[in-house]
PDB file of C-alpha atoms in Angstrom:
ATOM      1  CA  MET P   1      38.367   8.958 -20.010  1.00 41.00           C
ATOM      2  CA  LEU P   2      38.712   9.874 -16.452  1.00 39.00           C
ATOM      3  CA  PHE P   3      35.899  12.435 -16.851  1.00 39.00           C
ATOM      4  CA  ILE P   4      33.772   9.747 -18.286  1.00 38.00           C
ATOM      5  CA  LYS P   5      34.447   7.429 -15.447  1.00 38.00           C
ATOM      6  CA  ASP P   6      33.825  10.206 -13.076  1.00 43.00           C
ATOM      7  CA  LEU P   7      30.571  11.067 -14.674  1.00 36.00           C
ATOM      8  CA  VAL P   8      29.406   7.123 -14.490  1.00 35.00           C
ATOM      9  CA  LEU P   9      30.253   7.138 -10.854  1.00 36.00           C
ATOM     10  CA  LEU P  10      28.581  10.441 -10.138  1.00 37.00           C
ATOM     11  CA  LEU P  11      25.367   9.139 -12.114  1.00 36.00           C
ATOM     12  CA  THR P  12      25.628   5.877  -9.955  1.00 36.00           C
ATOM     13  CA  PHE P  13      25.743   7.657  -6.742  1.00 35.00           C
ATOM     14  CA  TYR P  14      22.987  10.129  -8.072  1.00 37.00           C
ATOM     15  CA  GLY P  15      20.647   7.011  -8.547  1.00 38.00           C
ATOM     16  CA  VAL P  16      21.576   5.572  -4.949  1.00 37.00           C
ATOM     17  CA  ILE P  17      20.720   8.972  -3.245  1.00 39.00           C
ATOM     18  CA  GLU P  18      17.718   9.202  -5.473  1.00 42.00           C
ATOM     19  CA  SER P  19      16.484   5.834  -4.446  1.00 41.00           C
ATOM     20  CA  LYS P  20      16.052   7.020  -0.806  1.00 48.00           C
ATOM     21  CA  HIS P  21      13.579   9.750  -1.853  1.00 76.00           C
ATOM     22  CA  PHE P  22      10.963   7.160  -2.062  1.00 88.00           C
ATOM     23  CA  ARG P  23      10.971   4.068  -0.116  1.00 90.00           C
ATOM     24  CA  SER P  24      13.480   1.194   0.188  1.00 91.00           C
ATOM     25  CA  ASP P  25      11.530  -1.886  -0.942  1.00 93.00           C
ATOM     26  CA  TYR P  26      11.435   0.166  -4.312  1.00 95.00           C
ATOM     27  CA  THR P  27      14.564   0.175  -6.728  1.00 94.00           C
ATOM     28  CA  TYR P  28      15.388   3.359  -8.687  1.00 94.00           C
ATOM     29  CA  HIS P  29      15.900   2.742 -12.423  1.00 95.00           C
ATOM     30  CA  GLN P  30      17.445   6.051 -14.142  1.00 94.00           C
ATOM     31  CA  ASP P  31      16.186   5.218 -17.617  1.00 96.00           C
ATOM     32  CA  VAL P  32      12.569   5.462 -16.662  1.00 96.00           C
ATOM     33  CA  ASP P  33      13.292   8.323 -14.027  1.00 94.00           C
ATOM     34  CA  GLY P  34      11.279   6.392 -11.298  1.00 95.00           C
ATOM     35  CA  TRP P  35      11.490   3.470  -9.068  1.00 96.00           C
ATOM     36  CA  LEU P  36       9.968  -0.195  -9.249  1.00 97.00           C
ATOM     37  CA  LYS P  37       8.998  -2.911  -6.896  1.00 97.00           C
ATOM     38  CA  LEU P  38       8.174  -6.700  -7.980  1.00 96.00           C
ATOM     39  CA  HIS P  39       5.537  -8.259  -6.095  1.00 96.00           C
ATOM     40  CA  ALA P  40       6.162 -11.899  -6.219  1.00 92.00           C
ATOM     41  CA  VAL P  41       2.919 -13.034  -4.313  1.00 93.00           C
ATOM     42  CA  PRO P  42       0.601 -13.119  -7.153  1.00 94.00           C
ATOM     43  CA  GLY P  43      -3.027 -11.172  -7.029  1.00 96.00           C
ATOM     44  CA  THR P  44      -5.674 -10.501  -9.554  1.00 98.00           C
ATOM     45  CA  TRP P  45      -5.509  -7.634 -11.675  1.00 98.00           C
ATOM     46  CA  HIS P  46      -7.770  -5.221  -9.214  1.00 98.00           C
ATOM     47  CA  ASP P  47      -5.594  -6.488  -6.194  1.00 97.00           C
ATOM     48  CA  ALA P  48      -2.567  -5.348  -8.161  1.00 98.00           C
ATOM     49  CA  ARG P  49      -3.920  -2.148  -9.192  1.00 98.00           C
ATOM     50  CA  GLN P  50      -5.023  -1.390  -5.751  1.00 97.00           C
ATOM     51  CA  ARG P  51      -1.551  -2.522  -4.116  1.00 97.00           C
ATOM     52  CA  CYS P  52       0.207  -0.225  -6.063  1.00 97.00           C
ATOM     53  CA  TYR P  53      -2.181   2.517  -5.365  1.00 96.00           C
ATOM     54  CA  LEU P  54      -1.891   1.973  -1.603  1.00 96.00           C
ATOM     55  CA  GLU P  55       1.964   2.215  -1.986  1.00 96.00           C
ATOM     56  CA  GLY P  56       1.858   5.440  -3.562  1.00 94.00           C
ATOM     57  CA  ALA P  57       2.959   4.145  -6.934  1.00 96.00           C
ATOM     58  CA  VAL P  58       0.674   2.851 -10.068  1.00 97.00           C
ATOM     59  CA  LEU P  59       0.812  -0.858 -11.580  1.00 98.00           C
ATOM     60  CA  ALA P  60       3.679  -0.325 -14.346  1.00 98.00           C
ATOM     61  CA  SER P  61       3.133  -0.886 -18.159  1.00 98.00           C
ATOM     62  CA  PRO P  62       5.321  -1.760 -21.097  1.00 97.00           C
ATOM     63  CA  VAL P  63       4.897   1.784 -22.226  1.00 97.00           C
ATOM     64  CA  SER P  64       8.601   2.163 -23.806  1.00 96.00           C
ATOM     65  CA  ALA P  65      11.669  -0.085 -24.526  1.00 96.00           C
ATOM     66  CA  TYR P  66      13.376   1.409 -21.278  1.00 97.00           C
ATOM     67  CA  MET P  67      10.334   0.541 -19.250  1.00 97.00           C
ATOM     68  CA  GLN P  68      10.453  -3.028 -20.838  1.00 96.00           C
ATOM     69  CA  ASN P  69      14.008  -3.619 -19.719  1.00 96.00           C
ATOM     70  CA  ALA P  70      13.312  -2.158 -16.157  1.00 96.00           C
ATOM     71  CA  LEU P  71      10.423  -4.755 -16.078  1.00 96.00           C
ATOM     72  CA  ARG P  72      12.594  -7.515 -17.027  1.00 93.00           C
ATOM     73  CA  PHE P  73      15.016  -6.636 -14.555  1.00 93.00           C
ATOM     74  CA  GLU P  74      12.620  -6.758 -11.927  1.00 93.00           C
ATOM     75  CA  MET P  75      11.201 -10.066 -13.054  1.00 92.00           C
ATOM     76  CA  ASN P  76      14.759 -11.332 -13.313  1.00 88.00           C
ATOM     77  CA  LYS P  77      15.350 -10.448  -9.431  1.00 81.00           C
ATOM     78  CA  SER P  78      12.575 -13.083  -8.253  1.00 73.00           C
ATOM     79  CA  SER P  79      13.783 -16.295  -6.626  1.00 65.00           C
ATOM     80  CA  SER P  80      10.748 -17.931  -8.121  1.00 67.00           C
ATOM     81  CA  GLU P  81       9.902 -18.355 -11.762  1.00 68.00           C
ATOM     82  CA  CYS P  82       8.213 -15.155 -12.942  1.00 68.00           C
ATOM     83  CA  ALA P  83       7.240 -16.035 -16.600  1.00 75.00           C
ATOM     84  CA  GLY P  84       4.504 -13.153 -16.725  1.00 91.00           C
ATOM     85  CA  ILE P  85       3.248 -10.159 -14.784  1.00 96.00           C
ATOM     86  CA  TYR P  86       0.285  -8.178 -14.791  1.00 97.00           C
ATOM     87  CA  VAL P  87       0.880  -4.727 -16.109  1.00 98.00           C
ATOM     88  CA  GLY P  88      -1.294  -1.854 -15.791  1.00 98.00           C
ATOM     89  CA  VAL P  89      -3.114  -2.217 -19.479  1.00 98.00           C
ATOM     90  CA  HIS P  90      -7.064  -3.208 -19.550  1.00 98.00           C
ATOM     91  CA  SER P  91     -10.193  -2.727 -21.580  1.00 97.00           C
ATOM     92  CA  LEU P  92     -12.601  -2.704 -18.587  1.00 97.00           C
ATOM     93  CA  PHE P  93     -14.090   0.561 -20.005  1.00 96.00           C
ATOM     94  CA  SER P  94     -14.511  -0.604 -23.280  1.00 95.00           C
ATOM     95  CA  LYS P  95     -13.995  -4.378 -24.527  1.00 93.00           C
ATOM     96  CA  GLY P  96     -11.188  -4.513 -27.117  1.00 93.00           C
ATOM     97  CA  TYR P  97      -9.778  -1.135 -26.418  1.00 97.00           C
ATOM     98  CA  PHE P  98      -6.391  -1.389 -24.289  1.00 98.00           C
ATOM     99  CA  TYR P  99      -5.142   1.519 -22.523  1.00 98.00           C
ATOM    100  CA  SER P 100      -2.697   1.923 -19.636  1.00 97.00           C
ATOM    101  CA  LEU P 101      -3.863   3.425 -16.358  1.00 96.00           C
ATOM    102  CA  GLU P 102      -2.097   6.573 -17.420  1.00 94.00           C
ATOM    103  CA  GLY P 103      -4.228   6.675 -20.912  1.00 96.00           C
ATOM    104  CA  VAL P 104      -1.584   5.464 -23.256  1.00 97.00           C
ATOM    105  CA  PRO P 105      -2.973   2.847 -25.838  1.00 97.00           C
ATOM    106  CA  LEU P 106      -1.543  -0.273 -26.384  1.00 97.00           C
ATOM    107  CA  SER P 107      -1.296   0.276 -29.925  1.00 96.00           C
ATOM    108  CA  LYS P 108       1.258   2.935 -29.065  1.00 96.00           C
ATOM    109  CA  MET P 109       3.632   0.875 -27.048  1.00 97.00           C
ATOM    110  CA  PRO P 110       6.232  -1.080 -28.462  1.00 96.00           C
ATOM    111  CA  VAL P 111       5.210  -4.557 -27.900  1.00 96.00           C
ATOM    112  CA  GLN P 112       3.930  -7.439 -29.869  1.00 96.00           C
ATOM    113  CA  TRP P 113       1.203 -10.214 -28.961  1.00 97.00           C
ATOM    114  CA  LEU P 114       2.194 -13.373 -28.034  1.00 96.00           C
ATOM    115  CA  PRO P 115       1.032 -16.106 -31.075  1.00 96.00           C
ATOM    116  CA  GLY P 116      -2.743 -16.606 -30.983  1.00 96.00           C
ATOM    117  CA  GLU P 117      -3.360 -13.519 -28.939  1.00 96.00           C
ATOM    118  CA  PRO P 118      -5.567 -11.772 -28.497  1.00 96.00           C
ATOM    119  CA  ASP P 119      -8.323 -14.402 -27.843  1.00 96.00           C
ATOM    120  CA  ASN P 120     -10.659 -12.865 -25.624  1.00 96.00           C
ATOM    121  CA  ALA P 121     -11.350 -16.426 -24.534  1.00 96.00           C
ATOM    122  CA  GLY P 122     -14.709 -17.032 -22.965  1.00 95.00           C
ATOM    123  CA  ASN P 123     -15.412 -13.293 -23.855  1.00 96.00           C
ATOM    124  CA  ASN P 124     -13.866 -12.534 -20.527  1.00 96.00           C
ATOM    125  CA  GLU P 125     -10.353 -11.361 -20.992  1.00 97.00           C
ATOM    126  CA  GLU P 126      -9.956  -7.584 -20.127  1.00 97.00           C
ATOM    127  CA  CYS P 127      -6.612  -7.258 -18.709  1.00 98.00           C
ATOM    128  CA  ILE P 128      -3.012  -7.706 -19.902  1.00 98.00           C
ATOM    129  CA  ALA P 129      -0.045  -9.889 -18.901  1.00 97.00           C
ATOM    130  CA  TYR P 130       3.373  -9.332 -19.981  1.00 96.00           C
ATOM    131  CA  VAL P 131       5.178 -12.716 -20.789  1.00 93.00           C
ATOM    132  CA  HIS P 132       8.626 -12.874 -22.199  1.00 86.00           C
ATOM    133  CA  GLY P 133       8.769  -9.433 -23.887  1.00 89.00           C
ATOM    134  CA  ARG P 134       5.337  -9.915 -25.326  1.00 95.00           C
ATOM    135  CA  VAL P 135       1.675  -9.584 -24.199  1.00 97.00           C
ATOM    136  CA  ALA P 136      -1.374 -11.520 -24.080  1.00 97.00           C
ATOM    137  CA  ASP P 137      -5.124 -10.789 -22.920  1.00 97.00           C
ATOM    138  CA  VAL P 138      -6.150 -12.579 -19.596  1.00 97.00           C
ATOM    139  CA  ASN P 139      -9.153 -12.929 -17.209  1.00 97.00           C
ATOM    140  CA  CYS P 140      -8.484 -10.164 -14.748  1.00 97.00           C
ATOM    141  CA  SER P 141      -9.560 -12.834 -12.167  1.00 97.00           C
ATOM    142  CA  GLU P 142      -6.424 -14.936 -12.682  1.00 96.00           C
ATOM    143  CA  VAL P 143      -3.444 -14.332 -10.086  1.00 96.00           C
ATOM    144  CA  LEU P 144      -0.140 -12.990 -11.427  1.00 96.00           C
ATOM    145  CA  PRO P 145       2.828 -11.412  -9.870  1.00 95.00           C
ATOM    146  CA  PHE P 146       2.952  -7.770 -10.730  1.00 97.00           C
ATOM    147  CA  VAL P 147       5.417  -4.432 -10.588  1.00 97.00           C
ATOM    148  CA  CYS P 148       4.378  -0.887  -9.260  1.00 98.00           C
ATOM    149  CA  TYR P 149       6.069   2.088 -10.538  1.00 98.00           C
ATOM    150  CA  LYS P 150       6.736   5.372  -9.054  1.00 96.00           C
ATOM    151  CA  LYS P 151       7.750   8.276 -11.356  1.00 94.00           C
ATOM    152  CA  SER P 152       9.951  10.797 -10.019  1.00 92.00           C
ATOM    153  CA  THR P 153       8.359  14.245  -9.919  1.00 85.00           C
ATOM    154  CA  GLU P 154       9.489  17.731  -8.755  1.00 74.00           C
ATOM    155  CA  ASN P 155       9.399  18.627  -4.907  1.00 73.00           C
ATOM    156  CA  MET P 156       9.214  14.923  -4.049  1.00 79.00           C
ATOM    157  CA  SER P 157      10.643  14.361  -0.722  1.00 80.00           C
ATOM    158  CA  VAL P 158      10.781  12.068   2.589  1.00 84.00           C
ATOM    159  CA  MET P 159       9.038  13.670   5.254  1.00 86.00           C
ATOM    160  CA  PRO P 160      10.253  13.271   9.029  1.00 90.00           C
ATOM    161  CA  CYS P 161       8.231   9.906   8.936  1.00 94.00           C
ATOM    162  CA  GLY P 162      10.244   8.742   6.338  1.00 91.00           C
ATOM    163  CA  THR P 163       7.361   8.768   3.628  1.00 93.00           C
ATOM    164  CA  THR P 164       6.380  11.004   0.819  1.00 91.00           C
ATOM    165  CA  ASP P 165       2.982  10.878   2.424  1.00 92.00           C
ATOM    166  CA  ARG P 166       2.572  14.347   4.002  1.00 92.00           C
ATOM    167  CA  ALA P 167      -0.585  13.035   6.028  1.00 94.00           C
ATOM    168  CA  TYR P 168       1.735  11.205   8.400  1.00 96.00           C
ATOM    169  CA  GLU P 169       2.541  13.305  11.310  1.00 95.00           C
ATOM    170  CA  PHE P 170       5.320  12.772  13.901  1.00 96.00           C
ATOM    171  CA  SER P 171       4.985  12.330  17.514  1.00 96.00           C
ATOM    172  CA  ALA P 172       8.154  13.157  19.693  1.00 96.00           C
ATOM    173  CA  LYS P 173       6.194  12.019  22.631  1.00 96.00           C
ATOM    174  CA  THR P 174       5.843   8.404  21.261  1.00 97.00           C
ATOM    175  CA  GLY P 175       8.515   8.524  18.527  1.00 96.00           C
ATOM    176  CA  SER P 176       5.977   7.074  16.076  1.00 97.00           C
ATOM    177  CA  CYS P 177       4.242   8.541  12.913  1.00 97.00           C
ATOM    178  CA  TYR P 178       0.110   8.395  12.641  1.00 98.00           C
ATOM    179  CA  LYS P 179      -2.219   8.949   9.838  1.00 98.00           C
ATOM    180  CA  LEU P 180      -5.991   9.225  10.532  1.00 97.00           C
ATOM    181  CA  HIS P 181      -8.127   7.735   7.513  1.00 97.00           C
ATOM    182  CA  LYS P 182     -11.299   9.188   7.386  1.00 95.00           C
ATOM    183  CA  THR P 183     -12.713   7.106   4.511  1.00 96.00           C
ATOM    184  CA  PRO P 184     -14.515   4.259   6.165  1.00 97.00           C
ATOM    185  CA  LEU P 185     -13.253   0.757   5.582  1.00 98.00           C
ATOM    186  CA  ILE P 186     -13.665  -2.630   7.113  1.00 98.00           C
ATOM    187  CA  TRP P 187     -11.120  -3.724   9.496  1.00 98.00           C
ATOM    188  CA  ALA P 188      -9.293  -6.225   7.223  1.00 97.00           C
ATOM    189  CA  GLN P 189      -9.251  -3.462   4.463  1.00 98.00           C
ATOM    190  CA  ALA P 190      -7.901  -0.949   7.063  1.00 98.00           C
ATOM    191  CA  PHE P 191      -5.440  -3.331   7.907  1.00 98.00           C
ATOM    192  CA  LYS P 192      -4.187  -3.785   4.298  1.00 97.00           C
ATOM    193  CA  VAL P 193      -3.975   0.150   3.854  1.00 97.00           C
ATOM    194  CA  CYS P 194      -1.830   0.368   6.710  1.00 98.00           C
ATOM    195  CA  SER P 195       0.434  -2.149   5.742  1.00 97.00           C
ATOM    196  CA  ALA P 196       0.806  -0.989   2.265  1.00 97.00           C
ATOM    197  CA  GLU P 197       1.776   2.245   3.611  1.00 96.00           C
ATOM    198  CA  GLY P 198       4.657   0.954   5.691  1.00 96.00           C
ATOM    199  CA  GLY P 199       2.908   0.809   8.865  1.00 97.00           C
ATOM    200  CA  TYR P 200       0.066  -0.901  10.769  1.00 98.00           C
ATOM    201  CA  LEU P 201      -3.243  -0.310  12.500  1.00 98.00           C
ATOM    202  CA  ALA P 202      -2.181   2.091  15.608  1.00 98.00           C
ATOM    203  CA  ILE P 203      -1.209   0.184  19.068  1.00 98.00           C
ATOM    204  CA  ILE P 204      -1.832   2.047  22.100  1.00 97.00           C
ATOM    205  CA  ASN P 205       0.960   1.355  24.585  1.00 97.00           C
ATOM    206  CA  SER P 206       0.352   3.853  27.178  1.00 96.00           C
ATOM    207  CA  ARG P 207      -2.010   6.753  28.575  1.00 96.00           C
ATOM    208  CA  ASP P 208       0.626   9.269  27.132  1.00 97.00           C
ATOM    209  CA  GLU P 209       0.027   7.603  23.419  1.00 97.00           C
ATOM    210  CA  ALA P 210      -3.576   7.677  24.046  1.00 97.00           C
ATOM    211  CA  SER P 211      -3.510  11.347  24.884  1.00 97.00           C
ATOM    212  CA  VAL P 212      -1.477  11.913  21.516  1.00 97.00           C
ATOM    213  CA  ILE P 213      -4.093   9.824  19.663  1.00 96.00           C
ATOM    214  CA  LYS P 214      -6.981  11.660  21.128  1.00 96.00           C
ATOM    215  CA  ASP P 215      -5.421  14.804  20.095  1.00 95.00           C
ATOM    216  CA  ILE P 216      -4.920  13.703  16.617  1.00 95.00           C
ATOM    217  CA  ASN P 217      -8.590  12.300  16.319  1.00 91.00           C
ATOM    218  CA  SER P 218      -9.936  15.798  17.652  1.00 90.00           C
ATOM    219  CA  ARG P 219      -7.981  17.725  15.271  1.00 91.00           C
ATOM    220  CA  HIS P 220      -8.812  15.782  12.221  1.00 86.00           C
ATOM    221  CA  ASN P 221     -12.191  14.800  13.138  1.00 80.00           C
ATOM    222  CA  PRO P 222     -13.673  17.908  15.236  1.00 79.00           C
ATOM    223  CA  THR P 223     -17.291  17.235  14.619  1.00 75.00           C
ATOM    224  CA  GLY P 224     -17.582  13.505  15.065  1.00 73.00           C
ATOM    225  CA  SER P 225     -19.949  11.609  17.664  1.00 80.00           C
ATOM    226  CA  LYS P 226     -18.597  10.948  21.109  1.00 81.00           C
ATOM    227  CA  PHE P 227     -19.582   7.303  20.094  1.00 87.00           C
ATOM    228  CA  GLU P 228     -18.114   7.288  16.644  1.00 93.00           C
ATOM    229  CA  VAL P 229     -15.623   4.535  16.470  1.00 96.00           C
ATOM    230  CA  THR P 230     -12.201   4.316  14.891  1.00 97.00           C
ATOM    231  CA  TYR P 231     -10.235   1.210  13.967  1.00 98.00           C
ATOM    232  CA  ILE P 232      -7.142   0.400  15.513  1.00 98.00           C
ATOM    233  CA  GLY P 233      -4.847  -2.759  15.764  1.00 98.00           C
ATOM    234  CA  LEU P 234      -6.733  -4.798  18.320  1.00 97.00           C
ATOM    235  CA  VAL P 235      -8.474  -8.132  17.648  1.00 97.00           C
ATOM    236  CA  ASP P 236     -10.139 -10.776  19.239  1.00 95.00           C
ATOM    237  CA  TRP P 237      -8.089 -13.398  17.060  1.00 90.00           C
ATOM    238  CA  SER P 238      -9.861 -16.722  18.365  1.00 90.00           C
ATOM    239  CA  LYS P 239     -13.286 -15.104  18.679  1.00 90.00           C
ATOM    240  CA  ASP P 240     -12.611 -16.591  22.422  1.00 90.00           C
ATOM    241  CA  ARG P 241     -12.461 -12.702  24.161  1.00 92.00           C
ATOM    242  CA  VAL P 242      -8.769 -12.819  24.432  1.00 94.00           C
ATOM    243  CA  TRP P 243      -7.729  -9.534  22.855  1.00 96.00           C
ATOM    244  CA  ARG P 244      -4.538  -9.076  21.084  1.00 96.00           C
ATOM    245  CA  THR P 245      -2.731  -6.484  19.161  1.00 97.00           C
ATOM    246  CA  VAL P 246      -1.945  -7.178  15.484  1.00 97.00           C
ATOM    247  CA  HIS P 247       1.440  -7.878  16.707  1.00 96.00           C
ATOM    248  CA  GLY P 248       0.413 -10.728  18.615  1.00 95.00           C
ATOM    249  CA  GLN P 249       0.737  -9.194  22.090  1.00 95.00           C
ATOM    250  CA  LEU P 250      -2.190  -9.701  25.038  1.00 95.00           C
ATOM    251  CA  LEU P 251      -3.983  -6.414  25.611  1.00 91.00           C
ATOM    252  CA  GLU P 252      -2.858  -6.382  29.154  1.00 87.00           C
ATOM    253  CA  GLU P 253       1.258  -6.659  28.181  1.00 93.00           C
ATOM    254  CA  VAL P 254       1.053  -3.652  25.963  1.00 94.00           C
ATOM    255  CA  GLY P 255       0.680  -0.997  28.687  1.00 94.00           C
ATOM    256  CA  TYR P 256      -2.835   0.207  27.757  1.00 96.00           C
ATOM    257  CA  ALA P 257      -6.337  -1.380  28.306  1.00 95.00           C
ATOM    258  CA  GLU P 258      -8.907   1.147  29.264  1.00 96.00           C
ATOM    259  CA  TRP P 259     -11.962   0.219  27.832  1.00 96.00           C
ATOM    260  CA  GLY P 260     -15.151   2.418  27.333  1.00 96.00           C
ATOM    261  CA  ILE P 261     -17.952   2.226  29.523  1.00 95.00           C
ATOM    262  CA  GLY P 262     -19.639  -1.175  29.141  1.00 94.00           C
ATOM    263  CA  GLN P 263     -16.950  -2.291  26.786  1.00 95.00           C
ATOM    264  CA  PRO P 264     -16.377  -4.899  25.540  1.00 94.00           C
ATOM    265  CA  ASP P 265     -19.942  -6.264  25.228  1.00 94.00           C
ATOM    266  CA  ASN P 266     -19.560  -8.335  22.365  1.00 93.00           C
ATOM    267  CA  ALA P 267     -22.992  -7.180  20.758  1.00 94.00           C
ATOM    268  CA  SER P 268     -24.743  -9.548  18.478  1.00 94.00           C
ATOM    269  CA  PRO P 269     -23.556 -11.260  16.045  1.00 93.00           C
ATOM    270  CA  GLY P 270     -20.296 -10.758  17.665  1.00 92.00           C
ATOM    271  CA  GLU P 271     -17.689  -7.905  17.731  1.00 95.00           C
ATOM    272  CA  HIS P 272     -14.127  -9.412  17.356  1.00 97.00           C
ATOM    273  CA  CYS P 273     -12.365  -6.217  16.302  1.00 98.00           C
ATOM    274  CA  GLY P 274     -10.932  -3.461  18.035  1.00 97.00           C
ATOM    275  CA  GLY P 275     -11.323   0.225  17.718  1.00 97.00           C
ATOM    276  CA  MET P 276     -11.379   3.346  20.270  1.00 97.00           C
ATOM    277  CA  PHE P 277     -13.724   5.946  20.901  1.00 96.00           C
ATOM    278  CA  PRO P 278     -12.607   9.625  20.487  1.00 94.00           C
ATOM    279  CA  ASN P 279     -11.660   9.817  23.943  1.00 94.00           C
ATOM    280  CA  ALA P 280      -9.331   6.918  23.164  1.00 95.00           C
ATOM    281  CA  LYS P 281     -11.126   4.303  25.206  1.00 96.00           C
ATOM    282  CA  LEU P 282     -11.336   0.908  23.723  1.00 97.00           C
ATOM    283  CA  ASP P 283     -14.231  -0.552  22.071  1.00 97.00           C
ATOM    284  CA  ASP P 284     -14.876  -3.599  20.513  1.00 96.00           C
ATOM    285  CA  TYR P 285     -16.709  -3.550  16.891  1.00 97.00           C
ATOM    286  CA  TRP P 286     -18.135  -5.540  14.166  1.00 97.00           C
ATOM    287  CA  CYS P 287     -15.274  -6.308  11.693  1.00 97.00           C
ATOM    288  CA  ASP P 288     -17.543  -6.358   8.711  1.00 97.00           C
ATOM    289  CA  ARG P 289     -18.774  -2.856   9.308  1.00 97.00           C
ATOM    290  CA  VAL P 290     -16.860   0.018   7.974  1.00 97.00           C
ATOM    291  CA  ALA P 291     -15.080   3.053  10.384  1.00 97.00           C
ATOM    292  CA  LYS P 292     -12.242   5.377  10.268  1.00 96.00           C
ATOM    293  CA  PHE P 293      -9.091   4.034  11.161  1.00 98.00           C
ATOM    294  CA  LEU P 294      -5.697   5.240  12.448  1.00 98.00           C
ATOM    295  CA  CYS P 295      -2.382   3.993  10.976  1.00 98.00           C
ATOM    296  CA  GLU P 296       0.893   3.801  12.936  1.00 98.00           C
ATOM    297  CA  LYS P 297       4.492   3.532  11.699  1.00 97.00           C
ATOM    298  CA  ASP P 298       8.025   3.575  12.635  1.00 96.00           C
ATOM    299  CA  PRO P 299       9.940   6.692  10.984  1.00 95.00           C
ATOM    300  CA  ASP P 300      12.360   4.294   9.433  1.00 93.00           C
ATOM    301  CA  SER P 301      10.025   1.642   8.198  1.00 94.00           C
ATOM    302  CA  LEU P 302      10.217   2.504   4.488  1.00 92.00           C
ATOM    303  CA  GLN P 303      14.015   3.603   4.554  1.00 86.00           C
ATOM    304  CA  ASP P 304      17.297   1.519   4.678  1.00 75.00           C
TER     305      ASP P 304
END
């Protein structure tokens, strides 16, 4: 009996330790050998899939009884009523053929349809909601909460930046971690990516930090034009030419306000988002144009 108690304690301890190998806003579930997180703020199915992906996970699917138990556990943790959630099952590729994002057919999952489902209302229901242990086809544009899942894998370890994302690099000079995203996005999408990764669009607080960021940019983008813009966490919030960081600080308060030559110029029809040139000098830029962007995060932002 003592051996069994010790084994239970050991497994419990193991679960706690393992949970630190991904991110603290996810909960480790031993039965599904991975971590789950309920997003209580509802979104469309496409928003849910993207958010999970940006966090390094996938939109969870009820592929087994163990996963269904884990999903219900996460749903019960919500402070608000959570009758149904999006799962990663869809028929977007071929109507009526439902598969999980990992390629598991719905017919192989231990679930039943709700009464009257599937009904393909309006010939426009290609996503699946999980409701009280059953499923229903729904319009992918409806907004529902959702659960993300990260499966444990071999050689999965947290880097010095407190994340499993090896693209983040730590700077001892600033105490922050940085990641240059070379796939261009508009400013609002760049903000979303950095947030999902546990960080924010980079804020330059000093000339020393500007030097660090300039080095990162040159190493990861050695052939870029000297006029190429990289988005950072700077924005003209009220479009009144008063520049603030994404944390609400006035540009003059953060310790670095060195603009490029002739900048900011508010070129027509108006440049209200902030970026930097490869030399780390600041530039105002059009928010709806795509550009590379730089994320910054605290090494402890995803860990307890």
